[in-house]
């Protein structure tokens, strides 16, 4: 079974600085998708960024980028120029790519605090 | 991306009773997923609901406790039956955003407190 591990229960960053959240995963599959979701106190799950395993190029979405290391099964999220609104729980998630809808497997999450 | 309306947003229920949570999607989707998020924890998949067939439950979740209906391609309900305080959680529904790998949209969640 696939597993997702987030080893940092909590992280903090100063406003305007950069922070990196770690995620590792375990799978025997070669084709899959990886995601980072943000959950603010409103509890709405918001997709931050996604990565297709067959693509070597790291995904980027504005201030958010990932460092995808397929061989190491690592998928870290870098937030640049951190803003107060970035404070939230961040979940790393995995889904197998099998053509149909596949469930997400989530890590335990990292609580990010942004200090003014 | 799909838009999901989830109801109720929160409820406080007496132990031994049942609560039905509804999710309405603004487009037709094949699969709908139901997750549970216990206090301070991550999301755990309860079951996958496919229209026209029985839902598929994950290990540790049973149909008698969490019956699911999927009457059409835009709607699903999850019932939490015979509730106990341990069922106090956030329950979320989710659908895939069209093409595989483009992520999933979640409902706004139902915060359930059982007293």
mmCIF file of C-alpha atoms in Angstrom:
data_model
loop_
_atom_site.group_PDB
_atom_site.id
_atom_site.type_symbol
_atom_site.label_atom_id
_atom_site.label_comp_id
_atom_site.label_asym_id
_atom_site.label_seq_id
_atom_site.Cartn_x
_atom_site.Cartn_y
_atom_site.Cartn_z
ATOM 1 C CA UNK A 1 0.000 0.000 0.000
ATOM 2 C CA UNK A 2 1.088 3.514 -0.714
ATOM 3 C CA UNK A 3 2.126 5.700 2.194
ATOM 4 C CA UNK A 4 2.903 9.403 2.490
ATOM 5 C CA UNK A 5 5.114 10.778 5.254
ATOM 6 C CA UNK A 6 5.421 14.371 6.383
ATOM 7 C CA UNK A 7 8.096 14.506 9.038
ATOM 8 C CA UNK A 8 7.513 18.103 10.127
ATOM 9 C CA UNK A 9 4.367 18.451 12.275
ATOM 10 C CA UNK A 10 4.927 22.200 12.527
ATOM 11 C CA UNK A 11 6.967 24.833 10.734
ATOM 12 C CA UNK A 12 7.228 28.583 11.051
ATOM 13 C CA UNK A 13 8.513 31.273 8.727
ATOM 14 C CA UNK A 14 8.892 35.013 8.785
ATOM 15 C CA UNK A 15 6.761 36.991 6.417
ATOM 16 C CA UNK A 16 8.524 37.485 3.049
ATOM 17 C CA UNK A 17 10.951 34.642 3.738
ATOM 18 C CA UNK A 18 11.122 31.200 2.124
ATOM 19 C CA UNK A 19 10.126 27.910 3.713
ATOM 20 C CA UNK A 20 10.334 24.314 2.516
ATOM 21 C CA UNK A 21 7.934 21.586 3.630
ATOM 22 C CA UNK A 22 9.090 17.988 3.314
ATOM 23 C CA UNK A 23 7.219 14.979 2.006
ATOM 24 C CA UNK A 24 8.309 11.454 1.197
ATOM 25 C CA UNK A 25 6.196 8.655 -0.167
ATOM 26 C CA UNK A 26 6.395 4.973 -0.782
ATOM 27 C CA UNK A 27 4.986 3.245 -3.834
ATOM 28 C CA UNK A 28 5.852 0.428 -6.180
ATOM 29 C CA UNK A 29 4.078 2.130 -9.059
ATOM 30 C CA UNK A 30 5.895 4.060 -11.769
ATOM 31 C CA UNK A 31 3.037 6.321 -12.826
ATOM 32 C CA UNK A 32 1.294 8.446 -10.260
ATOM 33 C CA UNK A 33 0.419 11.973 -9.239
ATOM 34 C CA UNK A 34 1.507 14.019 -6.266
ATOM 35 C CA UNK A 35 -0.252 16.989 -4.766
ATOM 36 C CA UNK A 36 0.080 19.602 -2.086
ATOM 37 C CA UNK A 37 -3.159 20.758 -0.484
ATOM 38 C CA UNK A 38 -3.638 23.671 1.879
ATOM 39 C CA UNK A 39 -6.282 23.640 4.611
ATOM 40 C CA UNK A 40 -6.795 26.979 6.374
ATOM 41 C CA UNK A 41 -8.937 27.240 9.526
ATOM 42 C CA UNK A 42 -12.015 27.424 7.307
ATOM 43 C CA UNK A 43 -11.211 23.694 6.676
ATOM 44 C CA UNK A 44 -11.659 24.099 2.920
ATOM 45 C CA UNK A 45 -9.128 21.912 1.097
ATOM 46 C CA UNK A 46 -7.346 23.985 -1.553
ATOM 47 C CA UNK A 47 -5.111 22.491 -4.235
ATOM 48 C CA UNK A 48 -1.771 24.299 -4.186
ATOM 49 C CA UNK A 49 0.264 22.430 -6.768
ATOM 50 C CA UNK A 50 0.417 19.084 -8.535
ATOM 51 C CA UNK A 51 3.129 16.975 -10.152
ATOM 52 C CA UNK A 52 2.914 14.150 -12.631
ATOM 53 C CA UNK A 53 5.491 11.460 -11.897
ATOM 54 C CA UNK A 54 6.456 10.977 -15.537
ATOM 55 C CA UNK A 55 7.468 14.633 -15.826
ATOM 56 C CA UNK A 56 10.992 15.400 -14.699
ATOM 57 C CA UNK A 57 10.406 19.137 -14.640
ATOM 58 C CA UNK A 58 9.413 20.465 -11.232
ATOM 59 C CA UNK A 59 5.989 22.089 -11.079
ATOM 60 C CA UNK A 60 5.704 25.783 -10.274
ATOM 61 C CA UNK A 61 2.663 27.900 -9.414
ATOM 62 C CA UNK A 62 3.550 31.518 -8.701
ATOM 63 C CA UNK A 63 5.252 31.549 -5.268
ATOM 64 C CA UNK A 64 4.907 27.792 -4.868
ATOM 65 C CA UNK A 65 7.298 25.269 -6.340
ATOM 66 C CA UNK A 66 8.198 21.671 -5.731
ATOM 67 C CA UNK A 67 11.408 19.687 -5.676
ATOM 68 C CA UNK A 68 10.410 16.302 -7.061
ATOM 69 C CA UNK A 69 13.038 13.589 -6.686
ATOM 70 C CA UNK A 70 11.483 10.431 -8.106
ATOM 71 C CA UNK A 71 14.328 8.081 -7.272
ATOM 72 C CA UNK A 72 14.384 9.287 -3.684
ATOM 73 C CA UNK A 73 10.567 9.375 -3.558
ATOM 74 C CA UNK A 74 10.677 12.891 -2.253
ATOM 75 C CA UNK A 75 8.278 15.752 -3.018
ATOM 76 C CA UNK A 76 9.008 18.925 -1.066
ATOM 77 C CA UNK A 77 7.097 22.198 -1.323
ATOM 78 C CA UNK A 78 8.871 25.542 -1.355
ATOM 79 C CA UNK A 79 6.931 28.686 -0.543
ATOM 80 C CA UNK A 80 8.713 31.871 -1.517
ATOM 81 C CA UNK A 81 7.933 35.370 -0.246
ATOM 82 C CA UNK A 82 5.678 33.914 2.453
ATOM 83 C CA UNK A 83 2.506 35.819 3.215
ATOM 84 C CA UNK A 84 0.275 35.832 6.268
ATOM 85 C CA UNK A 85 -2.421 34.148 4.197
ATOM 86 C CA UNK A 86 -0.161 31.153 3.665
ATOM 87 C CA UNK A 87 -0.658 30.110 7.275
ATOM 88 C CA UNK A 88 -2.513 26.794 7.198
ATOM 89 C CA UNK A 89 -2.163 23.040 7.397
ATOM 90 C CA UNK A 90 -0.392 21.645 4.363
ATOM 91 C CA UNK A 91 -1.027 18.087 3.250
ATOM 92 C CA UNK A 92 1.037 16.129 0.784
ATOM 93 C CA UNK A 93 -1.024 13.583 -1.153
ATOM 94 C CA UNK A 94 -0.516 10.749 -3.629
ATOM 95 C CA UNK A 95 -2.786 9.139 -6.161
ATOM 96 C CA UNK A 96 -2.089 6.257 -8.461
ATOM 97 C CA UNK A 97 -2.553 6.983 -12.166
ATOM 98 C CA UNK A 98 -4.747 4.230 -13.493
ATOM 99 C CA UNK A 99 -6.982 6.052 -15.928
ATOM 100 C CA UNK A 100 -10.024 6.258 -13.718
ATOM 101 C CA UNK A 101 -10.639 8.214 -10.561
ATOM 102 C CA UNK A 102 -8.221 7.153 -7.883
ATOM 103 C CA UNK A 103 -8.317 7.878 -4.195
ATOM 104 C CA UNK A 104 -5.897 10.254 -2.533
ATOM 105 C CA UNK A 105 -3.556 9.065 0.178
ATOM 106 C CA UNK A 106 -2.609 11.887 2.516
ATOM 107 C CA UNK A 107 0.301 12.565 4.800
ATOM 108 C CA UNK A 108 -0.350 13.668 8.375
ATOM 109 C CA UNK A 109 0.142 17.313 7.518
ATOM 110 C CA UNK A 110 2.429 20.198 8.462
ATOM 111 C CA UNK A 111 1.077 23.209 10.290
ATOM 112 C CA UNK A 112 2.666 26.347 8.859
ATOM 113 C CA UNK A 113 2.773 29.532 10.910
ATOM 114 C CA UNK A 114 3.746 32.799 9.248
ATOM 115 C CA UNK A 115 5.124 35.406 11.614
ATOM 116 C CA UNK A 116 4.718 39.103 10.778
ATOM 117 C CA UNK B 1 -12.885 22.701 -11.593
ATOM 118 C CA UNK B 2 -16.063 21.253 -10.179
ATOM 119 C CA UNK B 3 -17.976 23.099 -7.477
ATOM 120 C CA UNK B 4 -19.355 21.102 -4.572
ATOM 121 C CA UNK B 5 -22.094 22.157 -2.188
ATOM 122 C CA UNK B 6 -21.911 20.190 1.051
ATOM 123 C CA UNK B 7 -24.554 20.280 3.769
ATOM 124 C CA UNK B 8 -24.795 20.681 6.681
ATOM 125 C CA UNK B 9 -21.674 22.644 7.481
ATOM 126 C CA UNK B 10 -21.823 21.603 11.114
ATOM 127 C CA UNK B 11 -24.064 19.760 13.519
ATOM 128 C CA UNK B 12 -24.184 18.671 17.124
ATOM 129 C CA UNK B 13 -25.886 15.316 17.570
ATOM 130 C CA UNK B 14 -26.895 13.050 20.411
ATOM 131 C CA UNK B 15 -25.188 9.695 20.686
ATOM 132 C CA UNK B 16 -27.159 6.858 19.165
ATOM 133 C CA UNK B 17 -28.694 9.018 16.453
ATOM 134 C CA UNK B 18 -27.808 9.295 12.761
ATOM 135 C CA UNK B 19 -26.806 12.185 10.532
ATOM 136 C CA UNK B 20 -26.962 12.348 6.752
ATOM 137 C CA UNK B 21 -24.507 14.561 4.910
ATOM 138 C CA UNK B 22 -25.238 15.664 1.370
ATOM 139 C CA UNK B 23 -22.939 16.642 -1.477
ATOM 140 C CA UNK B 24 -24.167 18.217 -4.691
ATOM 141 C CA UNK B 25 -21.749 18.687 -7.608
ATOM 142 C CA UNK B 26 -22.312 21.199 -10.405
ATOM 143 C CA UNK B 27 -21.217 18.687 -13.051
ATOM 144 C CA UNK B 28 -21.540 14.967 -13.695
ATOM 145 C CA UNK B 29 -18.776 12.903 -12.136
ATOM 146 C CA UNK B 30 -18.138 9.186 -12.133
ATOM 147 C CA UNK B 31 -16.655 8.789 -8.685
ATOM 148 C CA UNK B 32 -17.279 10.612 -5.455
ATOM 149 C CA UNK B 33 -15.059 10.120 -2.448
ATOM 150 C CA UNK B 34 -15.935 10.471 1.222
ATOM 151 C CA UNK B 35 -13.206 11.277 3.745
ATOM 152 C CA UNK B 36 -13.076 11.588 7.497
ATOM 153 C CA UNK B 37 -10.748 13.983 9.293
ATOM 154 C CA UNK B 38 -10.552 13.328 13.004
ATOM 155 C CA UNK B 39 -9.552 16.247 15.256
ATOM 156 C CA UNK B 40 -6.011 17.357 14.506
ATOM 157 C CA UNK B 41 -5.502 14.504 12.060
ATOM 158 C CA UNK B 42 -5.155 13.956 8.346
ATOM 159 C CA UNK B 43 -7.850 12.840 5.936
ATOM 160 C CA UNK B 44 -8.741 9.173 5.718
ATOM 161 C CA UNK B 45 -10.829 7.740 2.910
ATOM 162 C CA UNK B 46 -14.073 6.157 4.076
ATOM 163 C CA UNK B 47 -15.440 4.956 0.750
ATOM 164 C CA UNK B 48 -15.684 5.566 -2.968
ATOM 165 C CA UNK B 49 -19.163 6.009 -4.422
ATOM 166 C CA UNK B 50 -19.803 5.064 -8.032
ATOM 167 C CA UNK B 51 -23.199 5.804 -9.500
ATOM 168 C CA UNK B 52 -25.253 2.669 -10.097
ATOM 169 C CA UNK B 53 -23.236 0.344 -7.902
ATOM 170 C CA UNK B 54 -22.467 -0.317 -4.263
ATOM 171 C CA UNK B 55 -19.907 1.944 -2.659
ATOM 172 C CA UNK B 56 -16.446 0.526 -2.039
ATOM 173 C CA UNK B 57 -15.377 0.824 1.591
ATOM 174 C CA UNK B 58 -11.848 1.111 2.927
ATOM 175 C CA UNK B 59 -10.535 -1.145 5.630
ATOM 176 C CA UNK B 60 -12.001 -0.219 8.980
ATOM 177 C CA UNK B 61 -15.201 1.283 7.566
ATOM 178 C CA UNK B 62 -18.410 -0.691 7.088
ATOM 179 C CA UNK B 63 -21.624 -0.059 5.232
ATOM 180 C CA UNK B 64 -23.831 -0.490 8.296
ATOM 181 C CA UNK B 65 -22.042 2.368 10.026
ATOM 182 C CA UNK B 66 -21.526 4.622 6.995
ATOM 183 C CA UNK B 67 -24.207 3.886 4.395
ATOM 184 C CA UNK B 68 -23.754 5.829 1.170
ATOM 185 C CA UNK B 69 -26.213 6.633 -1.566
ATOM 186 C CA UNK B 70 -25.360 7.722 -5.095
ATOM 187 C CA UNK B 71 -28.656 8.157 -6.946
ATOM 188 C CA UNK B 72 -27.195 10.085 -9.894
ATOM 189 C CA UNK B 73 -23.972 11.518 -11.297
ATOM 190 C CA UNK B 74 -24.171 14.816 -9.380
ATOM 191 C CA UNK B 75 -25.294 13.833 -5.895
ATOM 192 C CA UNK B 76 -24.292 11.608 -2.992
ATOM 193 C CA UNK B 77 -25.069 11.228 0.681
ATOM 194 C CA UNK B 78 -23.114 9.759 3.564
ATOM 195 C CA UNK B 79 -24.933 8.723 6.716
ATOM 196 C CA UNK B 80 -23.136 8.357 10.024
ATOM 197 C CA UNK B 81 -25.242 5.852 11.941
ATOM 198 C CA UNK B 82 -25.659 5.092 15.634
ATOM 199 C CA UNK B 83 -23.207 7.830 16.488
ATOM 200 C CA UNK B 84 -20.809 7.841 19.403
ATOM 201 C CA UNK B 85 -18.428 10.598 20.540
ATOM 202 C CA UNK B 86 -15.656 8.857 18.600
ATOM 203 C CA UNK B 87 -17.473 9.816 15.396
ATOM 204 C CA UNK B 88 -16.847 13.502 16.108
ATOM 205 C CA UNK B 89 -14.885 14.560 13.047
ATOM 206 C CA UNK B 90 -14.962 16.608 9.890
ATOM 207 C CA UNK B 91 -16.457 14.719 6.967
ATOM 208 C CA UNK B 92 -15.599 15.801 3.436
ATOM 209 C CA UNK B 93 -16.697 14.727 -0.003
ATOM 210 C CA UNK B 94 -14.460 15.035 -3.031
ATOM 211 C CA UNK B 95 -14.481 14.597 -6.799
ATOM 212 C CA UNK B 96 -11.766 14.517 -9.391
ATOM 213 C CA UNK B 97 -11.284 17.627 -11.506
ATOM 214 C CA UNK B 98 -12.038 16.190 -14.902
ATOM 215 C CA UNK B 99 -8.835 14.809 -16.356
ATOM 216 C CA UNK B 100 -6.880 12.403 -14.167
ATOM 217 C CA UNK B 101 -4.033 14.045 -12.321
ATOM 218 C CA UNK B 102 -5.522 17.499 -12.312
ATOM 219 C CA UNK B 103 -6.351 17.268 -8.652
ATOM 220 C CA UNK B 104 -9.488 16.930 -6.671
ATOM 221 C CA UNK B 105 -12.108 19.383 -5.479
ATOM 222 C CA UNK B 106 -13.421 19.078 -1.963
ATOM 223 C CA UNK B 107 -16.632 20.119 -0.346
ATOM 224 C CA UNK B 108 -16.398 22.597 2.493
ATOM 225 C CA UNK B 109 -16.754 19.848 5.053
ATOM 226 C CA UNK B 110 -19.228 18.938 7.773
ATOM 227 C CA UNK B 111 -18.035 19.383 11.331
ATOM 228 C CA UNK B 112 -19.830 16.776 13.423
ATOM 229 C CA UNK B 113 -19.843 16.815 17.201
ATOM 230 C CA UNK B 114 -21.452 13.912 19.026
ATOM 231 C CA UNK B 115 -22.441 14.505 22.651
#
